Short mmCIF file of N, CA and C in Angstrom, two decimals:
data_model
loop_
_atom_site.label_atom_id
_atom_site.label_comp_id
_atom_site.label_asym_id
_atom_site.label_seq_id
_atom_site.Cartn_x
_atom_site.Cartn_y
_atom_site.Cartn_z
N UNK A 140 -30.27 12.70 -0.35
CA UNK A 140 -29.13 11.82 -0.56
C UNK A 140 -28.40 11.54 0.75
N UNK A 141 -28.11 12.43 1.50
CA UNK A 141 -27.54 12.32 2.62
C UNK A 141 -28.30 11.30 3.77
N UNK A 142 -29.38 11.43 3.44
CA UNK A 142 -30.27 10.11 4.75
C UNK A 142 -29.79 8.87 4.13
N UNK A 143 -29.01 8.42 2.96
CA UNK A 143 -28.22 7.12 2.91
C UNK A 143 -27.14 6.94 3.09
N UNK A 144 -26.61 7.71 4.21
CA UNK A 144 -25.19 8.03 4.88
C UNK A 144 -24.93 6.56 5.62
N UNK A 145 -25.91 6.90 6.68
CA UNK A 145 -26.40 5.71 7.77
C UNK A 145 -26.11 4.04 6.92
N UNK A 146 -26.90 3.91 5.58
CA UNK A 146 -26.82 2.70 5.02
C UNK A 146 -25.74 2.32 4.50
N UNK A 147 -24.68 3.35 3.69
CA UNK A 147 -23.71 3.04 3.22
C UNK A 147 -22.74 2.86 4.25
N UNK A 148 -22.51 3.74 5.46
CA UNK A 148 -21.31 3.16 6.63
C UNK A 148 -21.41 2.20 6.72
N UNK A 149 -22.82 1.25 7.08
CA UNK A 149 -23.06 0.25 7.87
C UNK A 149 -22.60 -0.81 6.93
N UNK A 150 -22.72 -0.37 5.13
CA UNK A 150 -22.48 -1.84 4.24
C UNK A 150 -21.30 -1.58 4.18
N UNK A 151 -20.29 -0.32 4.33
CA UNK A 151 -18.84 -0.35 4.45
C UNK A 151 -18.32 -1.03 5.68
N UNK A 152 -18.87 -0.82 7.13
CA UNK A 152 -18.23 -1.41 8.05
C UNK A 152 -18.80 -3.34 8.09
N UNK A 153 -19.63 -3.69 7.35
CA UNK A 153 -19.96 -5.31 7.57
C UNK A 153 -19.29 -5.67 5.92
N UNK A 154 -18.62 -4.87 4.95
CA UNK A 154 -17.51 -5.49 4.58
C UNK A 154 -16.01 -5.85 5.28
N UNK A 155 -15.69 -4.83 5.74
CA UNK A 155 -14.66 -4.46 6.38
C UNK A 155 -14.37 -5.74 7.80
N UNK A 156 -15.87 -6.33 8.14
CA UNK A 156 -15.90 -7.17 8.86
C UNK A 156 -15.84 -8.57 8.62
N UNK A 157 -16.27 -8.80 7.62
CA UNK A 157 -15.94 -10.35 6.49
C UNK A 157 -14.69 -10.96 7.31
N UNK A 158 -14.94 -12.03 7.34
CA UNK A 158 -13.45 -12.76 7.51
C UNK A 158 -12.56 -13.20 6.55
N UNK A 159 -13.42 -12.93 5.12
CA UNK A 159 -12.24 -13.58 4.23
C UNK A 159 -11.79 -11.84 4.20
N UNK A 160 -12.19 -10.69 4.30
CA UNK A 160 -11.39 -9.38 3.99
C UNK A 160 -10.42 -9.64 5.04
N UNK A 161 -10.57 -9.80 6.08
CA UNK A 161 -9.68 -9.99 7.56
C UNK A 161 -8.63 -10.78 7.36
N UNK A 162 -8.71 -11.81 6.52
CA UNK A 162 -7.77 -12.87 6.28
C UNK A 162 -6.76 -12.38 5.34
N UNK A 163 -7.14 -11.69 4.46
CA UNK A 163 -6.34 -10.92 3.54
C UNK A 163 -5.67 -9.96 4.00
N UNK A 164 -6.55 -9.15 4.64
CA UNK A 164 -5.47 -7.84 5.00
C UNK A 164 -4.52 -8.58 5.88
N UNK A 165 -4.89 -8.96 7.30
CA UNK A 165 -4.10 -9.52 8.02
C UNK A 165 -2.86 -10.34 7.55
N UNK A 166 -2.64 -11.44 6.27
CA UNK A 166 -2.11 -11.55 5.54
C UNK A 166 -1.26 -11.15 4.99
N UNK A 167 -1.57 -10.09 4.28
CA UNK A 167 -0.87 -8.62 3.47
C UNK A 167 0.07 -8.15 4.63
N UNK A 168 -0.56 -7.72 5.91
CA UNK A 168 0.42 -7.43 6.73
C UNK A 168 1.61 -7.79 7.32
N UNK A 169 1.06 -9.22 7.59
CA UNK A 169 2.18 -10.35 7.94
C UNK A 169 3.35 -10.32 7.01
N UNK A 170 2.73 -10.59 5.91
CA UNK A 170 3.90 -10.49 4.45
C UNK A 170 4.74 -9.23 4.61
N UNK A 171 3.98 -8.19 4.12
CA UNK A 171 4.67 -7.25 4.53
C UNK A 171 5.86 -6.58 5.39
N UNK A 172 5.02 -7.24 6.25
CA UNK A 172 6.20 -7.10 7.73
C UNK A 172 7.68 -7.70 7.55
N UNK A 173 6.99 -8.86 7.62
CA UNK A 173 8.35 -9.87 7.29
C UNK A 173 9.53 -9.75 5.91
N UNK A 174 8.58 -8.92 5.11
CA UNK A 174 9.99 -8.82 3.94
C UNK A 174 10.00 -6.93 4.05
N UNK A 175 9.44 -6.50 4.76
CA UNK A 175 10.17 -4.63 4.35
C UNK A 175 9.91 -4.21 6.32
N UNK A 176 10.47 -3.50 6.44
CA UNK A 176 10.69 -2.14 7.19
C UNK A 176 10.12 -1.44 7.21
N UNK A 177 9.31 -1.12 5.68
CA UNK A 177 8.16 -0.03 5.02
C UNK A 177 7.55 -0.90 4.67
N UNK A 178 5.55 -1.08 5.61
CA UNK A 178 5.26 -1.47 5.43
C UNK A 178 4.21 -1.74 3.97
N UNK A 179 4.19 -0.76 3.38
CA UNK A 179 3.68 -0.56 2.05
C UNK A 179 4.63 -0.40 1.32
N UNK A 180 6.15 0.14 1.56
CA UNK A 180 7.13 -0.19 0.21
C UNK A 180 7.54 -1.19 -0.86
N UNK A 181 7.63 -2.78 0.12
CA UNK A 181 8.01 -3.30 -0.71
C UNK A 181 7.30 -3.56 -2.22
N UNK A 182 5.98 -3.65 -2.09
CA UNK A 182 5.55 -3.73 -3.19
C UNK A 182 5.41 -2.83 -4.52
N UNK A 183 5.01 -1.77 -3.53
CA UNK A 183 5.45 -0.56 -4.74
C UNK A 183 6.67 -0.71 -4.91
N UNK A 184 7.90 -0.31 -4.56
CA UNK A 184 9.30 -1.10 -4.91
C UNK A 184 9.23 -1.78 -6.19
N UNK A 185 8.33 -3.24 -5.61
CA UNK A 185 9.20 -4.26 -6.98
C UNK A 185 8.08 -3.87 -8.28
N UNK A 186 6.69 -3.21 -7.73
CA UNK A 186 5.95 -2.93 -8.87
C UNK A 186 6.73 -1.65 -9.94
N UNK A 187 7.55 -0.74 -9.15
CA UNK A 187 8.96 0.09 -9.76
C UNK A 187 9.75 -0.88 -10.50
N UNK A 188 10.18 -1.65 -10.38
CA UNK A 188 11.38 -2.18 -10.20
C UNK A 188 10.79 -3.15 -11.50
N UNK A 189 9.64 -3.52 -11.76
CA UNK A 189 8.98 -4.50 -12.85
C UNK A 189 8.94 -3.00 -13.96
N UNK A 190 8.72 -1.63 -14.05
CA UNK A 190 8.55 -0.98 -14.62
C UNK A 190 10.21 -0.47 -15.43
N UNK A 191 10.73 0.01 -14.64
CA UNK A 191 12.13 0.14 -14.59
C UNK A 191 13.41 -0.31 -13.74
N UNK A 192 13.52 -1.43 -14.30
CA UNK A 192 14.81 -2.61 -13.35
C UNK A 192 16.13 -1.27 -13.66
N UNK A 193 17.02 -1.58 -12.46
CA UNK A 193 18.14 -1.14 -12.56
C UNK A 193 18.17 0.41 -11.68
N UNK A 194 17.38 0.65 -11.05
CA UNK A 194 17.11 2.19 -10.81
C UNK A 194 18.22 2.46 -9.23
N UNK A 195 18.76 3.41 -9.13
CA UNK A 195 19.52 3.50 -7.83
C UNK A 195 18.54 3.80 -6.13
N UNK A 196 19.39 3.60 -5.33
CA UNK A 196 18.78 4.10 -4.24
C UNK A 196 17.63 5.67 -4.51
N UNK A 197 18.98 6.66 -5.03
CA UNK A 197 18.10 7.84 -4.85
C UNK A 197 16.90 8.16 -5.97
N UNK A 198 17.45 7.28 -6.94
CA UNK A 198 16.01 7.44 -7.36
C UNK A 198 14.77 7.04 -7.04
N UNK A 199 14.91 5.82 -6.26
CA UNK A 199 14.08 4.71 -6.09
C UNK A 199 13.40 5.51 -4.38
N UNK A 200 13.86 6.59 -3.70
CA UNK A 200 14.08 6.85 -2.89
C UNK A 200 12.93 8.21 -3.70
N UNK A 201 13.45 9.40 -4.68
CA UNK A 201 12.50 9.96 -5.28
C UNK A 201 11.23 9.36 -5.78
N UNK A 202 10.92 8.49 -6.25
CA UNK A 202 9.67 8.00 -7.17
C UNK A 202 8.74 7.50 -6.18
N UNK A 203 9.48 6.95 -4.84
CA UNK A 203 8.27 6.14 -4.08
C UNK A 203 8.02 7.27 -3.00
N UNK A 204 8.86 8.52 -3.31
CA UNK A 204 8.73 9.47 -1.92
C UNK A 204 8.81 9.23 -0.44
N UNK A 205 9.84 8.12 -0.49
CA UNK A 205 10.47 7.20 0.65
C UNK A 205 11.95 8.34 1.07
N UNK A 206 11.97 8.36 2.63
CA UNK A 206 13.38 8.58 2.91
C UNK A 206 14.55 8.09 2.74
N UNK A 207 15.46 8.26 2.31
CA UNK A 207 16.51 7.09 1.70
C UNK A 207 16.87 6.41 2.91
N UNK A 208 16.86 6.59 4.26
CA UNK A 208 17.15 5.32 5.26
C UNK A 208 15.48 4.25 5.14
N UNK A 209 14.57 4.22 4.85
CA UNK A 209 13.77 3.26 4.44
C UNK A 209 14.32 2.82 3.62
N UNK A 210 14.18 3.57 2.31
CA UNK A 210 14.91 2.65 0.99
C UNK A 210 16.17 1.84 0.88
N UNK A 211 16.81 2.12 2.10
CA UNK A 211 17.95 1.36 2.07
C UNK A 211 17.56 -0.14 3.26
N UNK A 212 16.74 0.07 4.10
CA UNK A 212 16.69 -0.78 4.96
C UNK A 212 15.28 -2.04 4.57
N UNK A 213 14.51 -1.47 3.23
CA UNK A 213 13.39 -1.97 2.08
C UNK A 213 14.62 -3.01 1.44
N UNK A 214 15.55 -2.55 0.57
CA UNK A 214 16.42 -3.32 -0.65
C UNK A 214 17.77 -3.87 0.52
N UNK A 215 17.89 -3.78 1.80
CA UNK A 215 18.51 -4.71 2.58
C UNK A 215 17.84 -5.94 3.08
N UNK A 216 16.34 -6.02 3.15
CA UNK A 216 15.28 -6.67 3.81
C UNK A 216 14.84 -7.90 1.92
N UNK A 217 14.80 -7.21 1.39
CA UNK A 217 14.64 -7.66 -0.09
C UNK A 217 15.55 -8.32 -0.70
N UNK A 218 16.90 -7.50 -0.76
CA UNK A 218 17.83 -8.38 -1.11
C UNK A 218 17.66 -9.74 -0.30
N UNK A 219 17.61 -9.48 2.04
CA UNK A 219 17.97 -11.12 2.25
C UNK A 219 17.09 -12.50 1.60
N UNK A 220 16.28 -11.67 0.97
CA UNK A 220 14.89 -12.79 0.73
C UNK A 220 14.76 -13.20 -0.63
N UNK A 221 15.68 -12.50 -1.42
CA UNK A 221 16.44 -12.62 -3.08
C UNK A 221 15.53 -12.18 -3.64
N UNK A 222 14.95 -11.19 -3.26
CA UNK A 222 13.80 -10.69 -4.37
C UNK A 222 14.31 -9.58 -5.14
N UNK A 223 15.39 -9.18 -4.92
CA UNK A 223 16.23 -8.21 -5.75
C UNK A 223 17.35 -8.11 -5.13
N UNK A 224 18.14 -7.78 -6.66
CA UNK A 224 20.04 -8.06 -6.47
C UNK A 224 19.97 -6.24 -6.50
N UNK A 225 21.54 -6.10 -5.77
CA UNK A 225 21.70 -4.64 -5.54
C UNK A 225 23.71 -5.14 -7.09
N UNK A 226 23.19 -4.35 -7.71
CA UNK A 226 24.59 -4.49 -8.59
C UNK A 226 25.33 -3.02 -9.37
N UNK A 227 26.92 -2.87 -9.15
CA UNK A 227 27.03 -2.34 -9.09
C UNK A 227 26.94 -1.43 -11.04
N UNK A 228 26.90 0.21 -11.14
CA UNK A 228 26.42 0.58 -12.42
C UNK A 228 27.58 -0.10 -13.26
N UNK A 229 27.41 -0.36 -14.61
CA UNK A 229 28.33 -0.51 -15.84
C UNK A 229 29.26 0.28 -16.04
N UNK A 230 29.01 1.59 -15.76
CA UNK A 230 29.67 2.57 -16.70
C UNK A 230 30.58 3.34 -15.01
N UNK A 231 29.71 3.71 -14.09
CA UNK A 231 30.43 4.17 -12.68
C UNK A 231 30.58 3.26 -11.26
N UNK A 232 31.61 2.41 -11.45
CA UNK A 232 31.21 1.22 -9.88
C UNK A 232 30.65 1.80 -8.58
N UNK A 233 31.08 2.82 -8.54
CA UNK A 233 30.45 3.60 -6.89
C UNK A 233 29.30 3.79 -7.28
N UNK A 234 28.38 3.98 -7.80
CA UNK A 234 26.89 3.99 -8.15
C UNK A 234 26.32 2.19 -8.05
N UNK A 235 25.41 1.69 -7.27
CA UNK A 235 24.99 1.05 -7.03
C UNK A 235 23.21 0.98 -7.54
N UNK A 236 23.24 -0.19 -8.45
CA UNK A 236 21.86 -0.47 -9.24
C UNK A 236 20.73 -1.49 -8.77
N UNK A 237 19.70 -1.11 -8.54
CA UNK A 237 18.64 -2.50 -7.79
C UNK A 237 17.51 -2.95 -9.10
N UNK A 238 17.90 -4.33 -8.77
CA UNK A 238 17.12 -4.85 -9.77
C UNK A 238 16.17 -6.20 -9.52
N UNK A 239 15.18 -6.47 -10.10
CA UNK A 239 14.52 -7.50 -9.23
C UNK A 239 14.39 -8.68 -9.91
N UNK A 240 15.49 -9.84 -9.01
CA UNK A 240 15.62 -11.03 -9.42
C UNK A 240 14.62 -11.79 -10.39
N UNK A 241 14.91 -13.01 -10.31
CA UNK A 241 14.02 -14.01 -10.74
C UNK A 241 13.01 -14.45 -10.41
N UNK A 242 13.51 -14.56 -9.11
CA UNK A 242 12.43 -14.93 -7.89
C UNK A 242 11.57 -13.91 -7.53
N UNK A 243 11.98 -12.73 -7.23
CA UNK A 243 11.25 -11.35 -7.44
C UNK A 243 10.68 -11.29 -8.28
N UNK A 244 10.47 -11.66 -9.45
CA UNK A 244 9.66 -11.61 -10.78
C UNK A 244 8.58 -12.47 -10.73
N UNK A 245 8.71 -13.48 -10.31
CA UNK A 245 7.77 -15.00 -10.13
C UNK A 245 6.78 -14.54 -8.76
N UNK A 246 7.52 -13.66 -7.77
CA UNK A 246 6.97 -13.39 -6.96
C UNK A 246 6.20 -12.12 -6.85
N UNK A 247 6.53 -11.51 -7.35
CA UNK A 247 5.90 -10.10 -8.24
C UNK A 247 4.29 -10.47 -8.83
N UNK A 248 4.82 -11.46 -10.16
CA UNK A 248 3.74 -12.09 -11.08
C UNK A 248 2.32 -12.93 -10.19
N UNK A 249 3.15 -13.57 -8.84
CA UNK A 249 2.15 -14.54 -8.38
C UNK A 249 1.00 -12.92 -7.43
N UNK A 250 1.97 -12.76 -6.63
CA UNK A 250 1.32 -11.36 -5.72
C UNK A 250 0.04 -10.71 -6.74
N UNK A 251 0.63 -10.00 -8.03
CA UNK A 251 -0.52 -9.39 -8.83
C UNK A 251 -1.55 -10.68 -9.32
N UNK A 252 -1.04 -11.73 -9.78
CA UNK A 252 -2.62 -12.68 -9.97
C UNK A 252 -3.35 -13.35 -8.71
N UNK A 253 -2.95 -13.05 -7.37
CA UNK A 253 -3.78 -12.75 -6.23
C UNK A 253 -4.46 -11.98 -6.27
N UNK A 254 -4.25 -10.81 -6.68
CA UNK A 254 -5.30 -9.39 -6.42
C UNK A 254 -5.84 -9.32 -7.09
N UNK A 255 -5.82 -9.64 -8.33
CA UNK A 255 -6.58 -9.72 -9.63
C UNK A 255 -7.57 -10.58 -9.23
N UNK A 256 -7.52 -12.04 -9.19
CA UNK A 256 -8.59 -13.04 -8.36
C UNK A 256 -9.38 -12.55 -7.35
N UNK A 257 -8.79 -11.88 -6.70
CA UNK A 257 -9.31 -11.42 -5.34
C UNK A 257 -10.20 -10.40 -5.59
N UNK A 258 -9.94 -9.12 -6.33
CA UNK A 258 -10.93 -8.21 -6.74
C UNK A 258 -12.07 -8.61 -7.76
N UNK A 259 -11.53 -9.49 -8.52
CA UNK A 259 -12.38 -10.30 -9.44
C UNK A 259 -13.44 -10.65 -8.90
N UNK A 260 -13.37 -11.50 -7.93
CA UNK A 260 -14.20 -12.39 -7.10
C UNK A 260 -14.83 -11.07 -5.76
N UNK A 261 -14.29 -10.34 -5.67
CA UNK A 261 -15.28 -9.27 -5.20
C UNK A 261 -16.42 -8.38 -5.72
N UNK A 262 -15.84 -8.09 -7.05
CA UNK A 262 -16.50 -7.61 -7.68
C UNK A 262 -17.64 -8.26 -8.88
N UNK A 263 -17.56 -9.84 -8.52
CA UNK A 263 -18.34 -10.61 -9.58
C UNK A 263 -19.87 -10.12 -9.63
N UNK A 264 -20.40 -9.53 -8.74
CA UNK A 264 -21.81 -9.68 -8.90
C UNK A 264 -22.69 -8.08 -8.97
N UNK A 265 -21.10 -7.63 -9.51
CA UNK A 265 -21.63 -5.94 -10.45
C UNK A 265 -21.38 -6.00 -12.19
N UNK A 266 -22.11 -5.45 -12.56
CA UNK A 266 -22.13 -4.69 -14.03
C UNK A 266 -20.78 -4.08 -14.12
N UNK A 267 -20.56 -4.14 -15.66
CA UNK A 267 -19.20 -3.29 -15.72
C UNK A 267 -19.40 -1.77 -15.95
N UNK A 268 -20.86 -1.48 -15.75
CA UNK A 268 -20.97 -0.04 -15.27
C UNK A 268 -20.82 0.23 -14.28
N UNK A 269 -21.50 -0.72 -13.07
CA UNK A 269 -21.20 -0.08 -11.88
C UNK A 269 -20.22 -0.53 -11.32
N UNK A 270 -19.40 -1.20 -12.03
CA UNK A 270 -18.16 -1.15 -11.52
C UNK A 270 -17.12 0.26 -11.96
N UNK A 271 -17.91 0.49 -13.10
CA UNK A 271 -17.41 1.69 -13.70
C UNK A 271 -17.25 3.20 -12.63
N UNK A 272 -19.18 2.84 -12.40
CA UNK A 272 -19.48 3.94 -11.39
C UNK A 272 -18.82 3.62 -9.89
N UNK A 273 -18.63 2.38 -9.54
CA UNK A 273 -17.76 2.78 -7.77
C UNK A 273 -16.60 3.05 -8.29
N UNK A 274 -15.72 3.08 -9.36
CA UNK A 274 -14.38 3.35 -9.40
C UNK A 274 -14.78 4.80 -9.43
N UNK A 275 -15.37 5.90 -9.86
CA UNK A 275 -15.71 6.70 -10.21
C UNK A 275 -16.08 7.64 -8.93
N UNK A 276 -16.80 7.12 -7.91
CA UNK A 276 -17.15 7.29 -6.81
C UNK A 276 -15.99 7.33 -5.70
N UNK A 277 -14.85 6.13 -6.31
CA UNK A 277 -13.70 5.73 -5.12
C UNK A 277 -13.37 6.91 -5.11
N UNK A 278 -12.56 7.30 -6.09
CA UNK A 278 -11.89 8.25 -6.72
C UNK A 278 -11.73 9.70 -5.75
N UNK A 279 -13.64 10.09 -6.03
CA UNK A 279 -13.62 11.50 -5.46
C UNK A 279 -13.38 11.08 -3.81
N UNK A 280 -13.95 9.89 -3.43
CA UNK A 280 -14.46 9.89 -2.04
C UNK A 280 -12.33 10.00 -1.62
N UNK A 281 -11.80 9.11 -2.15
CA UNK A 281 -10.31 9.13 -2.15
C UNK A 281 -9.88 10.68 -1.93
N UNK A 282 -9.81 11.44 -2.70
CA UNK A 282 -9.76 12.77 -3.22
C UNK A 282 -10.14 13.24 -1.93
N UNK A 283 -11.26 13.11 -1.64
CA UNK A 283 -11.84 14.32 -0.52
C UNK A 283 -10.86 13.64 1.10
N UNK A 284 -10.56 12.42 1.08
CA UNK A 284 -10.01 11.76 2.59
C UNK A 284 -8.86 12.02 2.85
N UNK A 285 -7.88 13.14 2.28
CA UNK A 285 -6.36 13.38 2.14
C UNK A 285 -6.24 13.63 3.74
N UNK A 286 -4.77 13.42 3.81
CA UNK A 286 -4.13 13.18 5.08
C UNK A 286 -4.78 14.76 5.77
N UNK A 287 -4.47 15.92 5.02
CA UNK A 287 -4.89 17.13 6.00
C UNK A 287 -6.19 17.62 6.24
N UNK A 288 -7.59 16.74 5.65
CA UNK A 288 -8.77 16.67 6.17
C UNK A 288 -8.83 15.42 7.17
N UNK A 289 -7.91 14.29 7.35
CA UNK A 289 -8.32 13.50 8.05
C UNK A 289 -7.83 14.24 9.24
N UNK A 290 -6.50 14.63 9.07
CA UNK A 290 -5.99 14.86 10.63
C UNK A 290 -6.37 16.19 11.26
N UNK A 291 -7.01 16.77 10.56
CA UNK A 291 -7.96 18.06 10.96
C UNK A 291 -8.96 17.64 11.83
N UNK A 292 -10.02 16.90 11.59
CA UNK A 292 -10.89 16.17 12.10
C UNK A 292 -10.06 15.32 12.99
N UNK A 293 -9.21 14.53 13.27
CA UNK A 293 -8.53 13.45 14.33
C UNK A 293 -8.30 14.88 15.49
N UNK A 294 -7.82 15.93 14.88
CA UNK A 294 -7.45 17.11 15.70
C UNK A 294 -8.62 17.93 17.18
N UNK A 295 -9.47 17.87 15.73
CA UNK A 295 -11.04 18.78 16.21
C UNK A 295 -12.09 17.73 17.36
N UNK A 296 -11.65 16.38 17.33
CA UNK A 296 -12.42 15.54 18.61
C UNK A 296 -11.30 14.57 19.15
N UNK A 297 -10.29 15.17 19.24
CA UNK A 297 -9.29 14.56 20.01
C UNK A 297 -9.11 14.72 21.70
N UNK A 298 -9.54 13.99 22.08
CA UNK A 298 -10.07 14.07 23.74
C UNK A 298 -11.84 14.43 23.65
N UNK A 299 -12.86 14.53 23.08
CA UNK A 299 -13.89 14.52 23.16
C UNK A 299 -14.70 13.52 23.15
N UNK A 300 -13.87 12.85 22.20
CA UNK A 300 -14.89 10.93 21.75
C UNK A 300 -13.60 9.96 22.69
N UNK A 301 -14.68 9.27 23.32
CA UNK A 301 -13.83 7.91 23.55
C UNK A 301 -13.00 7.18 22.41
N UNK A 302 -11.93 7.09 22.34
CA UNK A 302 -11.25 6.52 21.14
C UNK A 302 -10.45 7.25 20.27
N UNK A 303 -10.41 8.68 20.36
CA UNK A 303 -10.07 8.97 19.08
C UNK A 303 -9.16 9.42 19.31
N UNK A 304 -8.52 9.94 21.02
CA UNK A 304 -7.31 10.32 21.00
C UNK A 304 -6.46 9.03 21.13
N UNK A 305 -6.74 7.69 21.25
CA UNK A 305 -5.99 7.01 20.62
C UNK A 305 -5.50 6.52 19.02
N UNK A 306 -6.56 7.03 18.72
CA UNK A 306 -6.60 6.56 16.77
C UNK A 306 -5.99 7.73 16.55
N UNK A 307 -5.62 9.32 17.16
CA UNK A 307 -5.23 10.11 16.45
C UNK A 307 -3.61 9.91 17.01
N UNK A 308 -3.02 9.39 18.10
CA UNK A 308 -1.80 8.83 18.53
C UNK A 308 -1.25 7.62 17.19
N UNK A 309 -2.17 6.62 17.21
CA UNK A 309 -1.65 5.86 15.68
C UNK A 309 -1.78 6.67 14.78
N UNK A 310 -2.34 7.43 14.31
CA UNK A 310 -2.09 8.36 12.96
C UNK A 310 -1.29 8.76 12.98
N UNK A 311 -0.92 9.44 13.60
CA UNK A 311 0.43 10.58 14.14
C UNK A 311 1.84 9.41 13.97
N UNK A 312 1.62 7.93 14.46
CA UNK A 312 2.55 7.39 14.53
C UNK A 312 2.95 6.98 13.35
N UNK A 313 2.00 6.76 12.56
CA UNK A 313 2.15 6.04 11.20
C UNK A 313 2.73 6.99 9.82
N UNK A 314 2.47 8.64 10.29
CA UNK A 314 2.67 9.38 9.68
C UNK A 314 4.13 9.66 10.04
N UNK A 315 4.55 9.69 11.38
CA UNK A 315 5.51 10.22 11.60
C UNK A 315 6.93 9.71 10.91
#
């Protein structure tokens, strides 16, 4: 099993190379950038925020396992772009409630029937078994790539390989 190591990198790295994947991520990023601070918050955010509207900083601050100066500088970046109102609670005014507009909703709704299309159309030309089986496969391979086996390894050839004490400088940065 292991001598199809070689074949599977190579069909992972000439996806990864596609230009319509490039166009997307690159995309995703841009977006990203431009409406959060955290570059993966906002969406989890309003995908929160579609689950349970009304939630405060610190909770919203617990559930996404965000520091509350992100979460505050996420729903300052959000609010300017009206994708969610910050209002104050019913019952205690010093408690402050985030909730996601109208436009946040429309924009929420359009974002998820992108990805839906998008994976759709990636995945058109598998079985719904083996689509069954790579979810199945993601999963463990997910499972086994956690932050303290990656950065173990970024650790163990850091100054040995050309490259990696720079990729282990962005890790470090992205983590930090």
């Amino acid at each position: 099993m292991r001598t199809h190591i070689p074949d599977l990198l190579s069909s992972v790295q000439a996806f990864f190379r596609r230009p319509s994947w490039i166009v997307v991520a690159n995309m995703l990023d841009k977006h990203e950038r431009k409406i959060s601070a955290n570059r993966i918050g906002a969406p989890r955010l309003m995908d929160l925020l579609t689950e349970q509207d009304g939630l405060t900083n610190t909770e919203i601050s617990e559930r996404l396992a965000l520091q509350p100066a992100s979460v505050t500088a996420m729903i300052k970046r959000l609010t300017q772009f009206e994708l969610i109102e910050v209002r104050p609670d019913k019952y205690d005014k010093r408690q402050m409630r985030v909730f996601l507009s109208d436009k946040g909703q429309r924009h929420f709704k359009e974002m998820e029937q992108f990805f839906d299309e998008y994976i759709h159309t990636m995945l058109a030309g598998l079985t719904d078994d083996e689509i069954d089986e790579f979810s199945r496969l993601s999963t463990i391979i997910r499972e086994h790539a956690d932050e303290s086996r990656t950065e173990a390894l970024l650790k163990k050839y850091d100054g040995k390989i050309m490259g990696i004490d720079r990729l282990y400088e962005d890790y470090k940065k992205l983590k930090g």
